[in-house]
Every structure is written in structure tokens, then in C-alpha cells.
mmCIF file of C-alpha atoms in Angstrom:
data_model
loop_
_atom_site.group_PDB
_atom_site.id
_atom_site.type_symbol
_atom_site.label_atom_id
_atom_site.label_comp_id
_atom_site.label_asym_id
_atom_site.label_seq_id
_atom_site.Cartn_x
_atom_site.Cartn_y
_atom_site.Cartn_z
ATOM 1 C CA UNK A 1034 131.980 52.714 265.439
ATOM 2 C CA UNK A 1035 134.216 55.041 263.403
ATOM 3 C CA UNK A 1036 137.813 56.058 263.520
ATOM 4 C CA UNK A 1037 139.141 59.532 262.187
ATOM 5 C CA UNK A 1038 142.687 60.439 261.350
ATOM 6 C CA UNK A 1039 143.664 63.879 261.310
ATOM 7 C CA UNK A 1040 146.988 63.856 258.666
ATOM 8 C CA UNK A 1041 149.168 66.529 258.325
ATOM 9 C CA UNK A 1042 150.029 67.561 254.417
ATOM 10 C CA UNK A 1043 153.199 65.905 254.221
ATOM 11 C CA UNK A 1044 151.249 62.203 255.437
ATOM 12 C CA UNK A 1045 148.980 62.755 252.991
ATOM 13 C CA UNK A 1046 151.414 63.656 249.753
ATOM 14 C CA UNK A 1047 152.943 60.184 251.315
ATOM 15 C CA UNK A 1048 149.800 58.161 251.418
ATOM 16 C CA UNK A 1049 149.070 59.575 247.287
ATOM 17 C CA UNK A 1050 152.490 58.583 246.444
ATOM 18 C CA UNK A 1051 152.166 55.284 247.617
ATOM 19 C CA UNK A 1052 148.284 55.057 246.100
ATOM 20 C CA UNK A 1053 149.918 56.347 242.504
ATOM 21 C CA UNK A 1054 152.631 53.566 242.955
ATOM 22 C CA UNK A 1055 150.280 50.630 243.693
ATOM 23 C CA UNK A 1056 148.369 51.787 240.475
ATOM 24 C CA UNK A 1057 151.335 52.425 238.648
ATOM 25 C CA UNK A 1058 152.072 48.087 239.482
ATOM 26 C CA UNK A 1059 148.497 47.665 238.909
ATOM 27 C CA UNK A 1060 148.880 49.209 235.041
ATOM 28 C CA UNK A 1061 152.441 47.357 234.551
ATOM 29 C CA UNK A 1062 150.984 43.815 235.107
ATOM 30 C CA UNK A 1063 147.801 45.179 232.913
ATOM 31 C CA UNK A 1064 150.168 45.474 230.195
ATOM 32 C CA UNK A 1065 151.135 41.547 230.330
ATOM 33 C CA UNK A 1066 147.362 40.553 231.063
ATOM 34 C CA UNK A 1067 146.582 42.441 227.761
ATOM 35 C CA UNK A 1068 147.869 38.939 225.817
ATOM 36 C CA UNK A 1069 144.928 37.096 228.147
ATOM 37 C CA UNK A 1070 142.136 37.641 226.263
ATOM 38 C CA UNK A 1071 143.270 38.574 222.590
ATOM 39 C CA UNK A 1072 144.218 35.045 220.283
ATOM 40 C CA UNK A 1073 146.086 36.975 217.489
ATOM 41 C CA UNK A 1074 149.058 39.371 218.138
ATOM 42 C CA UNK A 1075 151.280 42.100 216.288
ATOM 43 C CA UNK A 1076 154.894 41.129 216.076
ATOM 44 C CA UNK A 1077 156.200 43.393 218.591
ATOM 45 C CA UNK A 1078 153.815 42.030 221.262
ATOM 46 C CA UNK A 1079 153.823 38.274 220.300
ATOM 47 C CA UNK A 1080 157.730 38.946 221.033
ATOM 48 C CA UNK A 1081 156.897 40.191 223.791
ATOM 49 C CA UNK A 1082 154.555 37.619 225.019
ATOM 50 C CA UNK A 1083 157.261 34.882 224.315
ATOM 51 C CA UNK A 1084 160.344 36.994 226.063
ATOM 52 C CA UNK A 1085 162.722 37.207 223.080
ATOM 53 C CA UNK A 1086 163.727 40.204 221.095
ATOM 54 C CA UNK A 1087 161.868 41.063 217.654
ATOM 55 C CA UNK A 1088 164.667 39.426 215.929
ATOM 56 C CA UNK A 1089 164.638 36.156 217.586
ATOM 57 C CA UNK A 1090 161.091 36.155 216.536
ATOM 58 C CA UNK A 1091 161.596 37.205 213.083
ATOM 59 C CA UNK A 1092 164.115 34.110 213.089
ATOM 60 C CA UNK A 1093 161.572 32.349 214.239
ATOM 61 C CA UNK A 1094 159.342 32.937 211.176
ATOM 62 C CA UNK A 1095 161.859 33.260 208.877
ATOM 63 C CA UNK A 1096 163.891 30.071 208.897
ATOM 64 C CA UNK A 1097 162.079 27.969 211.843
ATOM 65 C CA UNK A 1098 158.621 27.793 210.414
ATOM 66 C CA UNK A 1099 156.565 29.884 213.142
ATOM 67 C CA UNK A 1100 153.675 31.101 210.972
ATOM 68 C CA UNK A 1101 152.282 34.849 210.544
ATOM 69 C CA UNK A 1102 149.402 36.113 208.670
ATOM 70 C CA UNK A 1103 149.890 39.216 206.630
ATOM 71 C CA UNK A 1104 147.320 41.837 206.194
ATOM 72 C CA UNK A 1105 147.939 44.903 204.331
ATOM 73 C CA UNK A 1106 151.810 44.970 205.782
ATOM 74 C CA UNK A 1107 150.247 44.228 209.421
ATOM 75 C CA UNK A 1108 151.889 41.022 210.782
ATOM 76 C CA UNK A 1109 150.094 38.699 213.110
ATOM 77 C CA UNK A 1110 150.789 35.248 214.778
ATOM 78 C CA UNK A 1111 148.297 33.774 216.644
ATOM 79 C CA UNK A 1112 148.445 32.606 220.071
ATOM 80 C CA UNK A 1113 147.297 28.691 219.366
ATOM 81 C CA UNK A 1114 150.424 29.377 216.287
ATOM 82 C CA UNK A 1115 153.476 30.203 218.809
ATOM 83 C CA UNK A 1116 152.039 27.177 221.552
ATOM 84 C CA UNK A 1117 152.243 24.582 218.314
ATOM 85 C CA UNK A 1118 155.605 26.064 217.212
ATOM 86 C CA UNK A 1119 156.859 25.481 220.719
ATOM 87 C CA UNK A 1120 155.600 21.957 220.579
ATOM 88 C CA UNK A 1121 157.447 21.087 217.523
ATOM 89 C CA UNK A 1122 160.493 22.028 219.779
ATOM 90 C CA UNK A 1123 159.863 20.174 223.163
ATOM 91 C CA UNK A 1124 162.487 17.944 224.372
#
């Protein structure tokens, strides 16, 4: 058994914006999952993993010990890093 639906243009431009939005989410919520599967990330996103600006993370490595690795001017803190930092600061 089959059903058909015969949509006029205007349902249809509907139905695509609302397939465009749900992938639009879809992508969003990508963007956090990115952090899943990678152990070492660039400043920008390891602030962005943790919620706090750039410079509350470059506070963090500058005078509360978080630790970074440097290579050639590319800055990286790794994943298991920030979860021992935030350790050191559990109440």
C-alpha cells in the first residue's frame, strides 16, 4: 500500500525550508561533536570546548598552570591536559 501527496509549490518551498533547517541543527551540534573524537586541540577550540573566552584560557595557561604544547607557533592542549587541570581545582 502506497500513499501519494500532490503539493502545491509553496508546500514544497515549506517542506525544503524546514529540511535545510533540521540540517542546518544537524551541522551546529556537528561542530561541538568535532571535540569527540580528536585528544589534542588548538586554543581557540579547547576554549571553546571548556565555555570560556580565549582569554580566560590564556589565564589559564599563563598563571594557573594548564599546560600547552607549542609547535612551530601552533598551540595545543590536550584533552586528558584540561580534565587534570580541572581536577587540581575540584572542591
Amino acid at each position: 500500500m502506497s500513499i501519494e501527496f500532490v503539493l502545491s509549490k509553496e508546500q514544497e518551498d515549506l517542506i525544503q525550508l524546514r529540511v535545510n533547517s533540521a540540517i542546518n541543527i544537524a551541522v551546529e551540534k556537528n561542530v561541538v561533536g568535532k571535540f569527540i573524537t580528536r585528544d589534542f586541540l588548538r586554543i581557540g577550540e579547547a576554549a571553546e570546548y571548556l565555555g570560556v573566552s580565549y582569554n580566560t584560557l590564556k589565564n589559564f595557561t599563563e598563571n594557573y598552570g594548564l599546560k600547552i604544547s607549542v609547535i612551530d607557533g601552533t598551540k595545543f592542549i590536550s584533552k586528558q591536559n584540561i580534565a587534570e587541570f580541572l581536577k587540581e581545582y575540584e572542591n
